[in-house]
mmCIF file of C-alpha atoms (C1' of nucleotides) in Angstrom:
data_model
loop_
_atom_site.group_PDB
_atom_site.id
_atom_site.type_symbol
_atom_site.label_atom_id
_atom_site.label_comp_id
_atom_site.label_asym_id
_atom_site.label_seq_id
_atom_site.Cartn_x
_atom_site.Cartn_y
_atom_site.Cartn_z
ATOM 1 C CA UNK A 5 12.960 1.336 6.939
ATOM 2 C CA UNK A 6 11.493 1.483 3.472
ATOM 3 C CA UNK A 7 12.945 3.670 0.778
ATOM 4 C CA UNK A 8 9.833 5.670 -0.038
ATOM 5 C CA UNK A 9 11.649 7.603 -2.727
ATOM 6 C CA UNK A 10 10.482 5.203 -5.426
ATOM 7 C CA UNK A 11 7.425 6.731 -7.064
ATOM 8 C CA UNK A 12 5.748 3.357 -7.570
ATOM 9 C CA UNK A 13 5.888 2.713 -3.822
ATOM 10 C CA UNK A 14 3.983 5.849 -2.984
ATOM 11 C CA UNK A 15 1.553 5.528 -5.877
ATOM 12 C CA UNK A 16 0.594 1.932 -5.082
ATOM 13 C CA UNK A 17 0.443 2.715 -1.398
ATOM 14 C CA UNK A 18 -1.894 5.610 -2.133
ATOM 15 C CA UNK A 19 -4.113 3.304 -4.180
ATOM 16 C CA UNK A 20 -4.274 0.684 -1.421
ATOM 17 C CA UNK A 21 -7.109 2.412 0.396
ATOM 18 C CA UNK A 22 -10.784 2.562 -0.628
ATOM 19 C CA UNK A 23 -11.198 6.160 0.548
ATOM 20 C CA UNK A 24 -8.282 7.317 -1.557
ATOM 21 C CA UNK A 25 -9.396 5.331 -4.600
ATOM 22 C CA UNK A 26 -12.848 6.885 -4.252
ATOM 23 C CA UNK A 27 -11.299 10.350 -4.145
ATOM 24 C CA UNK A 28 -9.393 9.571 -7.318
ATOM 25 C CA UNK A 29 -12.517 8.326 -9.053
ATOM 26 C CA UNK A 30 -14.289 11.481 -8.012
ATOM 27 C CA UNK A 31 -11.497 13.786 -9.140
ATOM 28 C CA UNK A 32 -11.248 12.105 -12.513
ATOM 29 C CA UNK A 33 -14.633 13.610 -13.310
ATOM 30 C CA UNK A 34 -13.734 17.148 -12.239
ATOM 31 C CA UNK A 35 -11.664 19.126 -9.707
ATOM 32 C CA UNK A 36 -13.311 19.701 -6.334
ATOM 33 C CA UNK A 37 -12.716 21.529 -3.031
ATOM 34 C CA UNK A 38 -11.704 19.641 0.107
ATOM 35 C CA UNK A 39 -15.019 19.663 1.999
ATOM 36 C CA UNK A 40 -16.936 18.628 -1.105
ATOM 37 C CA UNK A 41 -14.545 15.719 -1.522
ATOM 38 C CA UNK A 42 -14.866 14.754 2.123
ATOM 39 C CA UNK A 43 -18.690 14.707 2.171
ATOM 40 C CA UNK A 44 -19.247 11.034 1.237
ATOM 41 C CA UNK A 45 -17.029 9.765 4.045
ATOM 42 C CA UNK A 46 -17.775 9.142 7.679
ATOM 43 C CA UNK A 47 -14.418 10.239 9.049
ATOM 44 C CA UNK A 48 -13.514 13.647 10.398
ATOM 45 C CA UNK A 49 -11.761 16.281 8.331
ATOM 46 C CA UNK A 50 -8.324 15.822 9.931
ATOM 47 C CA UNK A 51 -8.330 12.143 9.007
ATOM 48 C CA UNK A 52 -9.527 12.959 5.523
ATOM 49 C CA UNK A 53 -6.806 15.553 5.100
ATOM 50 C CA UNK A 54 -4.243 12.866 5.836
ATOM 51 C CA UNK A 55 -5.601 10.855 2.926
ATOM 52 C CA UNK A 56 -5.331 13.907 0.700
ATOM 53 C CA UNK A 57 -1.755 14.402 1.888
ATOM 54 C CA UNK A 58 -0.917 10.818 0.943
ATOM 55 C CA UNK A 59 -2.470 11.307 -2.480
ATOM 56 C CA UNK A 60 -0.667 14.580 -2.981
ATOM 57 C CA UNK A 61 2.736 13.305 -1.896
ATOM 58 C CA UNK A 62 2.327 10.374 -4.269
ATOM 59 C CA UNK A 63 1.796 12.846 -7.078
ATOM 60 C CA UNK A 64 -1.609 11.414 -7.948
ATOM 61 C CA UNK A 65 -3.277 14.727 -7.193
ATOM 62 C CA UNK A 66 -2.301 18.340 -6.738
ATOM 63 C CA UNK A 67 -4.171 21.261 -5.236
ATOM 64 C CA UNK A 68 -4.165 25.024 -5.010
ATOM 65 C CA UNK A 69 -5.754 27.370 -2.566
ATOM 66 C CA UNK A 70 -7.756 30.422 -3.592
ATOM 67 C CA UNK A 71 -9.186 32.439 -0.745
ATOM 68 C CA UNK A 72 -10.110 29.932 1.918
ATOM 69 C CA UNK A 73 -10.951 27.088 -0.443
ATOM 70 C CA UNK A 74 -8.436 24.491 -1.609
ATOM 71 C CA UNK A 75 -9.291 22.858 -4.900
ATOM 72 C CA UNK A 76 -7.915 19.436 -5.753
ATOM 73 C CA UNK A 77 -7.082 18.133 -9.219
ATOM 74 C CA UNK A 78 -6.084 14.745 -10.551
ATOM 75 C CA UNK A 79 -2.700 14.028 -12.140
ATOM 76 C CA UNK A 80 -3.553 11.483 -14.782
ATOM 77 C CA UNK A 81 0.066 10.775 -15.699
ATOM 78 C CA UNK A 82 0.798 9.221 -12.325
ATOM 79 C CA UNK A 83 -2.069 6.835 -12.784
ATOM 80 C CA UNK A 84 -0.512 5.965 -16.120
ATOM 81 C CA UNK A 85 2.799 5.224 -14.387
ATOM 82 C CA UNK A 86 1.177 2.559 -12.230
ATOM 83 C CA UNK A 87 -0.747 1.172 -15.171
ATOM 84 C CA UNK A 88 2.465 1.121 -17.179
ATOM 85 C CA UNK A 89 4.311 -0.993 -14.631
ATOM 86 C CA UNK A 90 1.446 -3.473 -14.502
ATOM 87 C CA UNK A 91 1.234 -3.569 -18.275
ATOM 88 C CA UNK A 92 4.954 -4.359 -18.482
ATOM 89 C CA UNK A 93 4.588 -7.186 -15.994
ATOM 90 C CA UNK A 94 1.659 -8.626 -17.849
ATOM 91 C CA UNK A 95 3.663 -8.397 -21.022
ATOM 92 C CA UNK A 96 6.267 -10.666 -19.457
ATOM 93 C CA UNK A 97 3.530 -12.952 -18.232
ATOM 94 C CA UNK A 98 2.240 -13.222 -21.774
ATOM 95 C CA UNK A 99 5.762 -14.269 -22.786
ATOM 96 C CA UNK A 100 6.499 -11.151 -24.745
ATOM 97 C CA UNK A 101 8.642 -8.082 -24.444
ATOM 98 C CA UNK A 102 6.792 -6.053 -27.062
ATOM 99 C CA UNK A 103 4.590 -3.700 -25.141
ATOM 100 C CA UNK A 104 1.992 -3.134 -27.839
ATOM 101 C CA UNK A 105 1.456 -6.832 -28.188
ATOM 102 C CA UNK A 106 1.042 -7.008 -24.436
ATOM 103 C CA UNK A 107 -1.661 -4.392 -24.470
ATOM 104 C CA UNK A 108 -3.484 -6.275 -27.159
ATOM 105 C CA UNK A 109 -3.114 -9.376 -25.030
ATOM 106 C CA UNK A 110 -4.530 -7.800 -21.885
ATOM 107 C CA UNK A 111 -7.352 -6.321 -23.905
ATOM 108 C CA UNK A 112 -8.176 -9.697 -25.365
ATOM 109 C CA UNK A 113 -8.145 -11.655 -22.099
ATOM 110 C CA UNK A 114 -10.185 -8.985 -20.394
ATOM 111 C CA UNK A 115 -12.915 -9.260 -22.983
ATOM 112 C CA UNK A 116 -13.049 -12.983 -22.404
ATOM 113 C CA UNK A 117 -13.440 -12.532 -18.668
ATOM 114 C CA UNK A 118 -16.558 -10.440 -19.035
ATOM 115 C CA UNK B 15 -9.490 -0.220 11.286
ATOM 116 C CA UNK B 16 -9.380 -0.753 7.569
ATOM 117 C CA UNK B 17 -11.690 -3.176 5.830
ATOM 118 C CA UNK B 18 -9.053 -5.351 4.191
ATOM 119 C CA UNK B 19 -11.711 -7.553 2.612
ATOM 120 C CA UNK B 20 -11.619 -5.584 -0.640
ATOM 121 C CA UNK B 21 -9.287 -7.387 -3.017
ATOM 122 C CA UNK B 22 -7.977 -4.172 -4.545
ATOM 123 C CA UNK B 23 -6.830 -3.025 -1.106
ATOM 124 C CA UNK B 24 -4.662 -6.059 -0.570
ATOM 125 C CA UNK B 25 -3.400 -6.185 -4.151
ATOM 126 C CA UNK B 26 -2.313 -2.553 -4.238
ATOM 127 C CA UNK B 27 -0.852 -2.827 -0.765
ATOM 128 C CA UNK B 28 1.145 -5.850 -1.871
ATOM 129 C CA UNK B 29 2.440 -3.893 -4.855
ATOM 130 C CA UNK B 30 3.494 -0.924 -2.713
ATOM 131 C CA UNK B 31 6.830 -2.473 -1.796
ATOM 132 C CA UNK B 32 9.900 -2.864 -4.004
ATOM 133 C CA UNK B 33 10.800 -6.270 -2.574
ATOM 134 C CA UNK B 34 7.368 -7.638 -3.338
ATOM 135 C CA UNK B 35 7.303 -6.107 -6.813
ATOM 136 C CA UNK B 36 10.697 -7.684 -7.495
ATOM 137 C CA UNK B 37 9.359 -11.062 -6.384
ATOM 138 C CA UNK B 38 6.452 -10.672 -8.764
ATOM 139 C CA UNK B 39 8.758 -9.756 -11.634
ATOM 140 C CA UNK B 40 10.840 -12.796 -10.855
ATOM 141 C CA UNK B 41 7.891 -15.157 -10.630
ATOM 142 C CA UNK B 42 6.439 -13.952 -13.890
ATOM 143 C CA UNK B 43 9.373 -15.635 -15.604
ATOM 144 C CA UNK B 44 8.985 -18.963 -13.824
ATOM 145 C CA UNK B 45 7.987 -20.523 -10.483
ATOM 146 C CA UNK B 46 10.718 -20.690 -7.827
ATOM 147 C CA UNK B 47 11.328 -22.043 -4.315
ATOM 148 C CA UNK B 48 11.447 -19.709 -1.312
ATOM 149 C CA UNK B 49 15.194 -19.571 -0.690
ATOM 150 C CA UNK B 50 15.906 -19.024 -4.383
ATOM 151 C CA UNK B 51 13.449 -16.132 -4.337
ATOM 152 C CA UNK B 52 14.997 -14.679 -1.202
ATOM 153 C CA UNK B 53 18.589 -14.731 -2.494
ATOM 154 C CA UNK B 54 18.710 -11.240 -4.065
ATOM 155 C CA UNK B 55 17.577 -9.529 -0.856
ATOM 156 C CA UNK B 56 19.522 -8.436 2.181
ATOM 157 C CA UNK B 57 16.887 -9.222 4.768
ATOM 158 C CA UNK B 58 16.572 -12.389 6.809
ATOM 159 C CA UNK B 59 14.267 -15.243 5.867
ATOM 160 C CA UNK B 60 11.582 -14.467 8.482
ATOM 161 C CA UNK B 61 11.194 -10.946 7.093
ATOM 162 C CA UNK B 62 11.114 -12.283 3.561
ATOM 163 C CA UNK B 63 8.475 -14.852 4.481
ATOM 164 C CA UNK B 64 6.283 -12.018 5.686
ATOM 165 C CA UNK B 65 6.493 -10.453 2.254
ATOM 166 C CA UNK B 66 5.522 -13.760 0.691
ATOM 167 C CA UNK B 67 2.600 -13.999 3.102
ATOM 168 C CA UNK B 68 1.415 -10.546 2.021
ATOM 169 C CA UNK B 69 1.683 -11.551 -1.629
ATOM 170 C CA UNK B 70 -0.114 -14.818 -1.022
ATOM 171 C CA UNK B 71 -2.959 -13.316 0.994
ATOM 172 C CA UNK B 72 -3.460 -10.742 -1.751
ATOM 173 C CA UNK B 73 -3.876 -13.588 -4.207
ATOM 174 C CA UNK B 74 -1.017 -12.365 -6.390
ATOM 175 C CA UNK B 75 0.899 -15.594 -5.823
ATOM 176 C CA UNK B 76 0.223 -19.088 -4.558
ATOM 177 C CA UNK B 77 2.565 -21.837 -3.412
ATOM 178 C CA UNK B 78 2.692 -25.532 -2.701
ATOM 179 C CA UNK B 79 5.075 -27.577 -0.655
ATOM 180 C CA UNK B 80 6.644 -30.802 -1.899
ATOM 181 C CA UNK B 81 9.038 -32.455 0.498
ATOM 182 C CA UNK B 82 10.715 -29.614 2.348
ATOM 183 C CA UNK B 83 10.632 -27.253 -0.616
ATOM 184 C CA UNK B 84 7.875 -24.677 -1.090
ATOM 185 C CA UNK B 85 7.496 -23.525 -4.673
ATOM 186 C CA UNK B 86 5.840 -20.188 -5.460
ATOM 187 C CA UNK B 87 3.836 -19.362 -8.568
ATOM 188 C CA UNK B 88 2.344 -16.145 -9.905
ATOM 189 C CA UNK B 89 -1.398 -15.569 -10.300
ATOM 190 C CA UNK B 90 -1.577 -13.405 -13.402
ATOM 191 C CA UNK B 91 -5.304 -12.742 -13.090
ATOM 192 C CA UNK B 92 -4.856 -10.737 -9.923
ATOM 193 C CA UNK B 93 -2.368 -8.510 -11.668
ATOM 194 C CA UNK B 94 -5.004 -8.055 -14.344
ATOM 195 C CA UNK B 95 -7.532 -7.013 -11.691
ATOM 196 C CA UNK B 96 -5.330 -4.121 -10.600
ATOM 197 C CA UNK B 97 -4.578 -3.187 -14.172
ATOM 198 C CA UNK B 98 -8.293 -3.343 -14.941
ATOM 199 C CA UNK B 99 -9.180 -0.867 -12.214
ATOM 200 C CA UNK B 100 -6.513 1.538 -13.420
ATOM 201 C CA UNK B 101 -7.633 1.148 -17.005
ATOM 202 C CA UNK B 102 -11.202 1.977 -16.024
ATOM 203 C CA UNK B 103 -10.068 5.089 -14.200
ATOM 204 C CA UNK B 104 -8.004 6.213 -17.136
ATOM 205 C CA UNK B 105 -10.973 5.599 -19.381
ATOM 206 C CA UNK B 106 -12.926 8.124 -17.317
ATOM 207 C CA UNK B 107 -9.986 10.487 -17.454
ATOM 208 C CA UNK B 108 -9.992 10.231 -21.214
ATOM 209 C CA UNK B 109 -13.673 11.140 -21.113
ATOM 210 C CA UNK B 110 -14.834 7.760 -22.280
ATOM 211 C CA UNK B 111 -16.635 4.767 -20.885
ATOM 212 C CA UNK B 112 -15.613 2.389 -23.635
ATOM 213 C CA UNK B 113 -12.827 0.277 -22.220
ATOM 214 C CA UNK B 114 -11.221 -0.672 -25.506
ATOM 215 C CA UNK B 115 -10.883 2.951 -26.407
ATOM 216 C CA UNK B 116 -9.258 3.496 -23.025
ATOM 217 C CA UNK B 117 -6.654 0.857 -23.686
ATOM 218 C CA UNK B 118 -5.854 2.400 -27.033
ATOM 219 C CA UNK B 119 -5.576 5.728 -25.275
ATOM 220 C CA UNK B 120 -3.154 4.518 -22.616
ATOM 221 C CA UNK B 121 -1.122 2.780 -25.262
ATOM 222 C CA UNK B 122 -0.873 5.975 -27.257
ATOM 223 C CA UNK B 123 0.142 8.287 -24.419
ATOM 224 C CA UNK B 124 2.706 5.787 -23.173
ATOM 225 C CA UNK B 125 4.448 5.726 -26.510
ATOM 226 C CA UNK B 126 4.653 9.484 -26.436
ATOM 227 C CA UNK B 127 6.270 9.504 -23.004
ATOM 228 C CA UNK B 128 9.227 7.421 -24.148
ATOM 229 C "C1'" DT C 24 22.604 -42.022 12.376
ATOM 230 C "C1'" DG C 25 24.180 -37.566 12.174
ATOM 231 C "C1'" DA C 26 24.648 -33.295 9.756
ATOM 232 C "C1'" DT C 27 22.739 -30.076 6.483
ATOM 233 C "C1'" DT C 28 19.374 -27.784 4.112
ATOM 234 C "C1'" DG C 29 14.868 -25.453 3.582
ATOM 235 C "C1'" DG C 30 11.594 -23.496 5.858
ATOM 236 C "C1'" DT C 31 8.800 -22.074 10.046
ATOM 237 C "C1'" DT C 32 7.575 -20.068 14.429
ATOM 238 C "C1'" DC C 33 8.141 -17.046 18.221
ATOM 239 C "C1'" DA C 34 9.197 -13.074 20.878
ATOM 240 C "C1'" DC C 35 10.485 -8.639 20.369
ATOM 241 C "C1'" DC C 36 11.280 -3.814 18.603
ATOM 242 C "C1'" DA C 37 10.894 0.799 16.111
ATOM 243 C "C1'" DT C 38 8.282 3.236 13.213
ATOM 244 C "C1'" DA C 39 4.201 4.114 10.205
ATOM 245 C "C1'" DT C 40 -0.720 4.449 9.606
ATOM 246 C "C1'" DG C 41 -5.459 5.734 10.279
ATOM 247 C "C1'" DG C 42 -8.369 7.608 13.200
ATOM 248 C "C1'" DA C 43 -10.414 10.934 17.030
ATOM 249 C "C1'" DA C 44 -10.942 15.382 19.633
ATOM 250 C "C1'" DA C 45 -9.948 19.964 20.421
ATOM 251 C "C1'" DA C 46 -8.185 24.300 19.519
ATOM 252 C "C1'" DC C 47 -6.893 27.515 16.044
ATOM 253 C "C1'" DT C 48 -6.528 30.566 11.554
ATOM 254 C "C1'" DA C 49 -8.333 32.973 7.917
ATOM 255 C "C1'" DT C 50 -11.675 34.243 4.530
ATOM 256 C "C1'" DA C 51 -16.569 35.331 3.351
ATOM 257 C "C1'" DG C 52 -21.001 36.896 4.212
ATOM 258 C "C1'" DA C 53 -24.817 39.390 6.948
ATOM 259 C "C1'" DT D 16 -18.118 44.007 13.224
ATOM 260 C "C1'" DC D 17 -19.905 39.610 14.219
ATOM 261 C "C1'" DT D 18 -20.520 35.024 12.672
ATOM 262 C "C1'" DA D 19 -20.348 31.205 9.943
ATOM 263 C "C1'" DT D 20 -17.462 28.537 6.750
ATOM 264 C "C1'" DA D 21 -13.226 26.115 5.037
ATOM 265 C "C1'" DG D 22 -9.419 24.380 6.268
ATOM 266 C "C1'" DT D 23 -5.296 23.530 9.450
ATOM 267 C "C1'" DT D 24 -2.570 22.120 13.395
ATOM 268 C "C1'" DT D 25 -1.671 19.647 17.456
ATOM 269 C "C1'" DT D 26 -1.954 15.944 20.576
ATOM 270 C "C1'" DC D 27 -3.120 11.513 21.380
ATOM 271 C "C1'" DC D 28 -4.278 6.526 20.692
ATOM 272 C "C1'" DA D 29 -4.612 1.631 18.849
ATOM 273 C "C1'" DT D 30 -3.073 -1.190 15.552
ATOM 274 C "C1'" DA D 31 -0.301 -2.541 11.414
ATOM 275 C "C1'" DT D 32 4.138 -3.046 9.223
ATOM 276 C "C1'" DG D 33 8.785 -4.414 8.437
ATOM 277 C "C1'" DG D 34 12.504 -5.905 10.418
ATOM 278 C "C1'" DT D 35 15.615 -8.708 13.910
ATOM 279 C "C1'" DG D 36 17.581 -12.975 16.453
ATOM 280 C "C1'" DA D 37 16.951 -17.441 18.330
ATOM 281 C "C1'" DA D 38 14.879 -21.680 18.605
ATOM 282 C "C1'" DC D 39 12.642 -25.239 16.100
ATOM 283 C "C1'" DC D 40 10.802 -28.987 12.659
ATOM 284 C "C1'" DA D 41 11.265 -31.929 8.906
ATOM 285 C "C1'" DA D 42 13.230 -33.721 4.715
ATOM 286 C "C1'" DT D 43 17.608 -35.014 2.434
ATOM 287 C "C1'" DC D 44 22.100 -36.699 2.063
ATOM 288 C "C1'" DA D 45 26.792 -38.558 3.439
#
DNA sequence: TGATTGGTTCACCATATGGAAAACTATAGA
DNA sequence: TCTATAGTTTTCCATATGGTGAACCAATCA
């Protein structure tokens, strides 16, 4: 059906869920084991593991297992990939192709909005 | 099942599809009517209209109908909302809470990647 | 008026997604 | 060794998603 090979597809899809975004926010602070990560959420572990699988297959996180505990880490570069696409689009919106100018633009308008 | 009320959910979900991202890229250049927008894609109009509905309900685009022609427009601010969330996350990743510093940071690392 | 164009609606289908419950594996600790 | 802990696998279910074809409505235009 959909060609899920495109990295942006999987990254944006991974971000389209509050549980997964919360996991990312948490992991940005420091790596953490699975059960620690799962604590704040109401769902069972199997459901939570599916979210982790989505995050991992999108490349937003990776994990390694030592003993019986699997520790998850963030992959900041993938976040940057998504941000980069959006920044490019906003650059077009601002009527420019120069990416640095676009960043300055987004920065500026964001300050005004707050 | 999922609480789709959160705007970020619907925005990221809308972005998680190459057809919809292409429509956004197209609309950033200028508004366009439905059939013009649909031209580049293989799918039938009903399927394409569903994509437009997803984009519209996410707030990324809006449209108005004059005569029998519906013209679609981009909503740049919604794109900025997604970019803003990502920028905040990357700010944490960079070990900072200052958003301007985070933008500078993302700008810097993106130049290095190319 | 009749035909075309632009869009819409409807019924339907296959697959994906997000969740639950239960049973299981393997490492750590007492 | 026994038991608790951390995670995994499997099966199952309801709903969402992305697509189709066919019928339909409403402006234009010849």
